[in-house]
Amino acid sequence: MVYKPTDGWGGIGLTKIESEANLDMLLPFLNQIDLRYFYVEKFIKYDNTDYRVDIVDGEFVGCYGRRANSRDWRTNITSGGSVFLREPNDEVIEIAKKSAKICGADIAGVDIIYDLEKEEYVVLEVNGIPAFATPAQEKLGLNFNNKKIDLIVDLIDKKTKKAKKSKKSKKIYKKGK
Ligand SMILES: Nc1ncnc2c1ncn2[C@@H]1O[C@H](COP(=O)(O)OP(=O)(O)O)[C@@H](O)[C@H]1O
Ligand SMILES: [Mg+2]
């Protein structure tokens, strides 16, 4: 299984517990940590690549893949992973949209891997602050920074207009009273 601290990111702190001996060694430490600050997950057998799917306001923005380096099982760039161009199929896009919706995330970067044993996609996490492509990644072909910015601007407009509207209607209501 995989041990995950709840406040970790970039694969930092993630620990694979591969045997009972491993677990026995960790248990005294785990027992000292408040249960709210970590969780454990079944380790999923996958091909060490993932899909990172960006969603803004329920709309698909773009997708790229990340590949773990040969000495690691984590795909995060911070853990030595690398980015590659990856087209998602409809199922992957739908799963990402659904995940963002369930989490109530207006802006989401959904991490998805393919479980080789169960032969199905699995969502690992929904990130609330997904990164923009760096200039080097843009050169690779990750070309949806502008689309993301436009969708975020639309989202802000929509939200602020709504807020103004409801303020206005409150005022009118007060005046009427
Ligand atoms: N249950 C799991 N089985 C296999 N690999 C996993 C599992 N959970 C995480 N990973 C690997 O570790 C990486 C980081 O995990 P994630 O849950 O996304 O945390 P972080 O917030 O650090 O990115 C994933 O991108 C994936 O490569
Ligand atoms: Mg992640």
PDB file of C-alpha atoms and ligand atoms in Angstrom:
ATOM      1  CA  MET A   1       0.000   0.000   0.000  1.00  0.00           C
ATOM      2  CA  VAL A   2       0.912   3.655  -0.212  1.00  0.00           C
ATOM      3  CA  TYR A   3       1.207   5.988   2.748  1.00  0.00           C
ATOM      4  CA  LYS A   4       0.228   9.577   1.933  1.00  0.00           C
ATOM      5  CA  PRO A   5       0.447  12.649   4.121  1.00  0.00           C
ATOM      6  CA  THR A   6      -2.660  14.771   3.570  1.00  0.00           C
ATOM      7  CA  ASP A   7      -0.692  17.998   3.100  1.00  0.00           C
ATOM      8  CA  GLY A   8       1.868  16.588   0.677  1.00  0.00           C
ATOM      9  CA  TRP A   9       2.299  17.492  -2.962  1.00  0.00           C
ATOM     10  CA  GLY A  10       4.693  16.638  -5.764  1.00  0.00           C
ATOM     11  CA  GLY A  11       4.925  13.073  -4.522  1.00  0.00           C
ATOM     12  CA  ILE A  12       6.778  14.240  -1.413  1.00  0.00           C
ATOM     13  CA  GLY A  13       6.246  12.067   1.641  1.00  0.00           C
ATOM     14  CA  LEU A  14       4.557   9.302  -0.334  1.00  0.00           C
ATOM     15  CA  THR A  15       5.879   5.967   0.859  1.00  0.00           C
ATOM     16  CA  LYS A  16       5.264   2.563  -0.613  1.00  0.00           C
ATOM     17  CA  ILE A  17       4.786  -0.073   2.082  1.00  0.00           C
ATOM     18  CA  GLU A  18       5.755  -3.265   0.338  1.00  0.00           C
ATOM     19  CA  SER A  19       5.811  -5.832   3.112  1.00  0.00           C
ATOM     20  CA  GLU A  20       4.556  -6.544   6.592  1.00  0.00           C
ATOM     21  CA  ALA A  21       8.096  -5.908   7.816  1.00  0.00           C
ATOM     22  CA  ASN A  22       7.961  -2.430   6.263  1.00  0.00           C
ATOM     23  CA  LEU A  23       4.672  -1.773   7.966  1.00  0.00           C
ATOM     24  CA  ASP A  24       5.927  -3.022  11.322  1.00  0.00           C
ATOM     25  CA  MET A  25       8.838  -0.641  11.060  1.00  0.00           C
ATOM     26  CA  LEU A  26       6.601   2.328  10.268  1.00  0.00           C
ATOM     27  CA  LEU A  27       3.776   1.549  12.688  1.00  0.00           C
ATOM     28  CA  PRO A  28       5.302   3.109  15.824  1.00  0.00           C
ATOM     29  CA  PHE A  29       5.683   6.359  13.873  1.00  0.00           C
ATOM     30  CA  LEU A  30       2.264   6.156  12.271  1.00  0.00           C
ATOM     31  CA  ASN A  31       0.743   5.635  15.694  1.00  0.00           C
ATOM     32  CA  GLN A  32       2.158   8.980  16.800  1.00  0.00           C
ATOM     33  CA  ILE A  33       0.629  10.853  13.892  1.00  0.00           C
ATOM     34  CA  ASP A  34      -2.888  12.190  14.153  1.00  0.00           C
ATOM     35  CA  LEU A  35      -5.085  10.043  11.908  1.00  0.00           C
ATOM     36  CA  ARG A  36      -6.324  13.154  10.148  1.00  0.00           C
ATOM     37  CA  TYR A  37      -2.905  13.888   8.704  1.00  0.00           C
ATOM     38  CA  PHE A  38      -2.342  10.826   6.590  1.00  0.00           C
ATOM     39  CA  TYR A  39      -4.085   8.079   4.733  1.00  0.00           C
ATOM     40  CA  VAL A  40      -3.169   4.806   3.146  1.00  0.00           C
ATOM     41  CA  GLU A  41      -4.215   3.553  -0.242  1.00  0.00           C
ATOM     42  CA  LYS A  42      -3.989   0.300  -2.099  1.00  0.00           C
ATOM     43  CA  PHE A  43      -0.986   0.396  -4.407  1.00  0.00           C
ATOM     44  CA  ILE A  44      -2.239   0.251  -7.964  1.00  0.00           C
ATOM     45  CA  LYS A  45      -0.291  -1.643 -10.558  1.00  0.00           C
ATOM     46  CA  TYR A  46       0.081   0.697 -13.490  1.00  0.00           C
ATOM     47  CA  ASP A  47       2.529   1.486 -16.249  1.00  0.00           C
ATOM     48  CA  ASN A  48       4.124   4.384 -14.341  1.00  0.00           C
ATOM     49  CA  THR A  49       2.426   6.945 -16.555  1.00  0.00           C
ATOM     50  CA  ASP A  50      -0.565   9.092 -15.802  1.00  0.00           C
ATOM     51  CA  TYR A  51      -2.990  11.560 -17.314  1.00  0.00           C
ATOM     52  CA  ARG A  52      -3.190  15.047 -15.910  1.00  0.00           C
ATOM     53  CA  VAL A  53      -6.486  16.481 -17.073  1.00  0.00           C
ATOM     54  CA  ASP A  54      -7.270  20.156 -16.511  1.00  0.00           C
ATOM     55  CA  ILE A  55     -10.887  21.164 -16.025  1.00  0.00           C
ATOM     56  CA  VAL A  56     -12.228  24.691 -15.562  1.00  0.00           C
ATOM     57  CA  ASP A  57     -15.873  25.317 -14.729  1.00  0.00           C
ATOM     58  CA  GLY A  58     -16.833  21.832 -15.845  1.00  0.00           C
ATOM     59  CA  GLU A  59     -15.107  22.193 -19.214  1.00  0.00           C
ATOM     60  CA  PHE A  60     -12.208  20.149 -20.499  1.00  0.00           C
ATOM     61  CA  VAL A  61      -9.180  22.411 -20.966  1.00  0.00           C
ATOM     62  CA  GLY A  62      -6.381  20.080 -21.904  1.00  0.00           C
ATOM     63  CA  CYS A  63      -4.444  16.997 -20.986  1.00  0.00           C
ATOM     64  CA  TYR A  64      -0.857  15.848 -20.797  1.00  0.00           C
ATOM     65  CA  GLY A  65       0.872  12.747 -19.580  1.00  0.00           C
ATOM     66  CA  ARG A  66       3.600  12.283 -17.009  1.00  0.00           C
ATOM     67  CA  ARG A  67       6.009   9.395 -16.832  1.00  0.00           C
ATOM     68  CA  ALA A  68       7.910   8.328 -13.711  1.00  0.00           C
ATOM     69  CA  ASN A  69      11.630   7.977 -14.148  1.00  0.00           C
ATOM     70  CA  SER A  70      13.022   4.456 -14.250  1.00  0.00           C
ATOM     71  CA  ARG A  71      13.981   4.451 -10.559  1.00  0.00           C
ATOM     72  CA  ASP A  72      10.667   5.717  -9.215  1.00  0.00           C
ATOM     73  CA  TRP A  73       6.970   4.820  -9.249  1.00  0.00           C
ATOM     74  CA  ARG A  74       5.733   8.400  -8.826  1.00  0.00           C
ATOM     75  CA  THR A  75       5.002  10.472 -11.896  1.00  0.00           C
ATOM     76  CA  ASN A  76       5.434  13.895 -10.288  1.00  0.00           C
ATOM     77  CA  ILE A  77       8.000  16.174 -11.905  1.00  0.00           C
ATOM     78  CA  THR A  78       9.354  16.908  -8.421  1.00  0.00           C
ATOM     79  CA  SER A  79       9.970  13.172  -8.091  1.00  0.00           C
ATOM     80  CA  GLY A  80      11.917  13.007 -11.354  1.00  0.00           C
ATOM     81  CA  GLY A  81       8.981  12.386 -13.681  1.00  0.00           C
ATOM     82  CA  SER A  82       8.720  13.896 -17.153  1.00  0.00           C
ATOM     83  CA  VAL A  83       5.908  15.380 -19.171  1.00  0.00           C
ATOM     84  CA  PHE A  84       4.748  14.086 -22.550  1.00  0.00           C
ATOM     85  CA  LEU A  85       1.972  14.903 -24.985  1.00  0.00           C
ATOM     86  CA  ARG A  86      -0.998  12.662 -24.374  1.00  0.00           C
ATOM     87  CA  GLU A  87      -4.423  12.645 -25.974  1.00  0.00           C
ATOM     88  CA  PRO A  88      -7.128  11.538 -23.553  1.00  0.00           C
ATOM     89  CA  ASN A  89      -9.997   9.383 -24.765  1.00  0.00           C
ATOM     90  CA  ASP A  90     -13.601  10.344 -24.035  1.00  0.00           C
ATOM     91  CA  GLU A  91     -13.737   8.127 -20.964  1.00  0.00           C
ATOM     92  CA  VAL A  92     -10.739   9.860 -19.375  1.00  0.00           C
ATOM     93  CA  ILE A  93     -12.260  13.286 -20.055  1.00  0.00           C
ATOM     94  CA  GLU A  94     -15.614  12.247 -18.612  1.00  0.00           C
ATOM     95  CA  ILE A  95     -13.985  10.803 -15.486  1.00  0.00           C
ATOM     96  CA  ALA A  96     -12.024  14.027 -14.987  1.00  0.00           C
ATOM     97  CA  LYS A  97     -15.129  16.201 -15.385  1.00  0.00           C
ATOM     98  CA  LYS A  98     -17.092  14.032 -12.987  1.00  0.00           C
ATOM     99  CA  SER A  99     -14.284  14.105 -10.407  1.00  0.00           C
ATOM    100  CA  ALA A 100     -14.028  17.906 -10.514  1.00  0.00           C
ATOM    101  CA  LYS A 101     -17.798  18.143 -10.111  1.00  0.00           C
ATOM    102  CA  ILE A 102     -17.925  15.746  -7.172  1.00  0.00           C
ATOM    103  CA  CYS A 103     -15.183  17.727  -5.426  1.00  0.00           C
ATOM    104  CA  GLY A 104     -16.892  21.018  -6.196  1.00  0.00           C
ATOM    105  CA  ALA A 105     -13.669  22.247  -7.805  1.00  0.00           C
ATOM    106  CA  ASP A 106     -14.114  25.125 -10.281  1.00  0.00           C
ATOM    107  CA  ILE A 107     -10.504  24.699 -11.319  1.00  0.00           C
ATOM    108  CA  ALA A 108      -9.103  21.196 -11.212  1.00  0.00           C
ATOM    109  CA  GLY A 109      -6.148  19.128 -12.329  1.00  0.00           C
ATOM    110  CA  VAL A 110      -7.219  15.518 -12.177  1.00  0.00           C
ATOM    111  CA  ASP A 111      -4.593  12.767 -11.875  1.00  0.00           C
ATOM    112  CA  ILE A 112      -5.710   9.552 -13.547  1.00  0.00           C
ATOM    113  CA  ILE A 113      -3.881   6.257 -13.983  1.00  0.00           C
ATOM    114  CA  TYR A 114      -4.909   2.976 -15.592  1.00  0.00           C
ATOM    115  CA  ASP A 115      -5.176   0.015 -13.215  1.00  0.00           C
ATOM    116  CA  LEU A 116      -3.595  -2.876 -15.109  1.00  0.00           C
ATOM    117  CA  GLU A 117      -5.174  -5.533 -12.899  1.00  0.00           C
ATOM    118  CA  LYS A 118      -8.736  -4.243 -12.813  1.00  0.00           C
ATOM    119  CA  GLU A 119      -8.395  -2.851 -16.338  1.00  0.00           C
ATOM    120  CA  GLU A 120     -10.001   0.438 -15.445  1.00  0.00           C
ATOM    121  CA  TYR A 121      -9.062   4.063 -14.939  1.00  0.00           C
ATOM    122  CA  VAL A 122      -8.505   5.259 -11.400  1.00  0.00           C
ATOM    123  CA  VAL A 123      -8.520   8.828 -10.133  1.00  0.00           C
ATOM    124  CA  LEU A 124      -5.634   9.414  -7.751  1.00  0.00           C
ATOM    125  CA  GLU A 125      -6.367  12.964  -6.792  1.00  0.00           C
ATOM    126  CA  VAL A 126      -8.034  16.190  -7.786  1.00  0.00           C
ATOM    127  CA  ASN A 127      -5.670  19.144  -7.468  1.00  0.00           C
ATOM    128  CA  GLY A 128      -7.221  22.523  -6.756  1.00  0.00           C
ATOM    129  CA  ILE A 129      -4.221  24.536  -7.970  1.00  0.00           C
ATOM    130  CA  PRO A 130      -2.992  22.848 -11.151  1.00  0.00           C
ATOM    131  CA  ALA A 131       0.073  24.458 -12.704  1.00  0.00           C
ATOM    132  CA  PHE A 132       0.289  26.242 -16.033  1.00  0.00           C
ATOM    133  CA  ALA A 133       2.628  24.821 -18.650  1.00  0.00           C
ATOM    134  CA  THR A 134       6.167  26.141 -18.360  1.00  0.00           C
ATOM    135  CA  PRO A 135       7.843  27.643 -21.474  1.00  0.00           C
ATOM    136  CA  ALA A 136       9.747  24.362 -21.927  1.00  0.00           C
ATOM    137  CA  GLN A 137       6.511  22.364 -21.715  1.00  0.00           C
ATOM    138  CA  GLU A 138       4.862  24.754 -24.157  1.00  0.00           C
ATOM    139  CA  LYS A 139       7.663  23.987 -26.581  1.00  0.00           C
ATOM    140  CA  LEU A 140       6.775  20.317 -26.186  1.00  0.00           C
ATOM    141  CA  GLY A 141       3.290  21.152 -27.438  1.00  0.00           C
ATOM    142  CA  LEU A 142       1.298  21.752 -24.269  1.00  0.00           C
ATOM    143  CA  ASN A 143      -0.604  24.606 -25.801  1.00  0.00           C
ATOM    144  CA  PHE A 144      -3.634  25.161 -23.598  1.00  0.00           C
ATOM    145  CA  ASN A 145      -2.395  27.885 -21.214  1.00  0.00           C
ATOM    146  CA  ASN A 146      -4.401  30.551 -23.029  1.00  0.00           C
ATOM    147  CA  LYS A 147      -7.524  28.423 -23.192  1.00  0.00           C
ATOM    148  CA  LYS A 148      -7.221  27.884 -19.443  1.00  0.00           C
ATOM    149  CA  ILE A 149      -6.760  31.606 -18.761  1.00  0.00           C
ATOM    150  CA  ASP A 150      -9.802  32.436 -20.935  1.00  0.00           C
ATOM    151  CA  LEU A 151     -11.967  29.895 -19.144  1.00  0.00           C
ATOM    152  CA  ILE A 152     -10.795  31.157 -15.740  1.00  0.00           C
ATOM    153  CA  VAL A 153     -11.567  34.753 -16.771  1.00  0.00           C
ATOM    154  CA  ASP A 154     -15.041  33.672 -17.924  1.00  0.00           C
ATOM    155  CA  LEU A 155     -15.533  31.865 -14.652  1.00  0.00           C
ATOM    156  CA  ILE A 156     -14.535  34.945 -12.625  1.00  0.00           C
ATOM    157  CA  ASP A 157     -16.846  37.130 -14.735  1.00  0.00           C
ATOM    158  CA  LYS A 158     -19.688  34.723 -14.227  1.00  0.00           C
ATOM    159  CA  LYS A 159     -19.138  34.580 -10.484  1.00  0.00           C
ATOM    160  CA  THR A 160     -18.670  38.312  -9.949  1.00  0.00           C
ATOM    161  CA  LYS A 161     -21.666  39.160 -12.123  1.00  0.00           C
ATOM    162  CA  LYS A 162     -23.740  36.761 -10.134  1.00  0.00           C
ATOM    163  CA  ALA A 163     -22.470  38.282  -6.882  1.00  0.00           C
ATOM    164  CA  LYS A 164     -23.231  41.812  -8.131  1.00  0.00           C
ATOM    165  CA  LYS A 165     -26.664  40.740  -9.277  1.00  0.00           C
ATOM    166  CA  SER A 166     -27.571  39.202  -5.948  1.00  0.00           C
ATOM    167  CA  LYS A 167     -26.241  42.307  -4.134  1.00  0.00           C
ATOM    168  CA  LYS A 168     -28.384  44.458  -6.407  1.00  0.00           C
ATOM    169  CA  SER A 169     -31.481  42.390  -5.879  1.00  0.00           C
ATOM    170  CA  LYS A 170     -30.902  42.558  -2.140  1.00  0.00           C
ATOM    171  CA  LYS A 171     -30.721  46.363  -2.364  1.00  0.00           C
ATOM    172  CA  ILE A 172     -33.904  46.555  -4.401  1.00  0.00           C
ATOM    173  CA  TYR A 173     -35.564  44.288  -1.923  1.00  0.00           C
ATOM    174  CA  LYS A 174     -34.432  46.528   0.936  1.00  0.00           C
ATOM    175  CA  LYS A 175     -35.618  49.662  -0.868  1.00  0.00           C
ATOM    176  CA  GLY A 176     -38.963  48.097  -1.575  1.00  0.00           C
ATOM    177  CA  LYS A 177     -39.281  47.312   2.084  1.00  0.00           C
TER     178      LYS A 177
HETATM  179  N1  LIG B   1      -2.297   4.227  -4.981  1.00  0.00           N
HETATM  180  C1  LIG B   1      -1.295   4.441  -5.822  1.00  0.00           C
HETATM  181  N2  LIG B   1      -0.799   3.419  -6.589  1.00  0.00           N
HETATM  182  C2  LIG B   1       0.221   3.623  -7.434  1.00  0.00           C
HETATM  183  N3  LIG B   1       0.829   4.807  -7.620  1.00  0.00           N
HETATM  184  C3  LIG B   1       0.395   5.858  -6.911  1.00  0.00           C
HETATM  185  C4  LIG B   1      -0.687   5.732  -5.979  1.00  0.00           C
HETATM  186  N4  LIG B   1      -0.910   6.931  -5.424  1.00  0.00           N
HETATM  187  C5  LIG B   1      -0.017   7.772  -5.967  1.00  0.00           C
HETATM  188  N5  LIG B   1       0.777   7.142  -6.867  1.00  0.00           N
HETATM  189  C6  LIG B   1       1.874   7.759  -7.649  1.00  0.00           C
HETATM  190  O1  LIG B   1       2.385   8.830  -6.874  1.00  0.00           O
HETATM  191  C7  LIG B   1       2.145  10.095  -7.520  1.00  0.00           C
HETATM  192  C8  LIG B   1       1.748  11.150  -6.498  1.00  0.00           C
HETATM  193  O2  LIG B   1       0.532  10.795  -5.869  1.00  0.00           O
HETATM  194  P1  LIG B   1      -0.646  11.813  -5.616  1.00  0.00           P
HETATM  195  O3  LIG B   1      -1.701  11.097  -4.870  1.00  0.00           O
HETATM  196  O4  LIG B   1      -1.036  12.449  -6.908  1.00  0.00           O
HETATM  197  O5  LIG B   1       0.008  12.891  -4.614  1.00  0.00           O
HETATM  198  P2  LIG B   1       0.728  14.306  -4.862  1.00  0.00           P
HETATM  199  O6  LIG B   1      -0.227  15.277  -4.229  1.00  0.00           O
HETATM  200  O7  LIG B   1       2.022  14.227  -4.121  1.00  0.00           O
HETATM  201  O8  LIG B   1       0.860  14.502  -6.350  1.00  0.00           O
HETATM  202  C9  LIG B   1       1.074   9.827  -8.550  1.00  0.00           C
HETATM  203  O9  LIG B   1       1.184  10.737  -9.628  1.00  0.00           O
HETATM  204  C10 LIG B   1       1.368   8.387  -8.950  1.00  0.00           C
HETATM  205  O10 LIG B   1       2.423   8.363  -9.885  1.00  0.00           O
HETATM  206 MG    MG B   2      -0.622  14.317  -7.864  1.00  0.00          MG
END
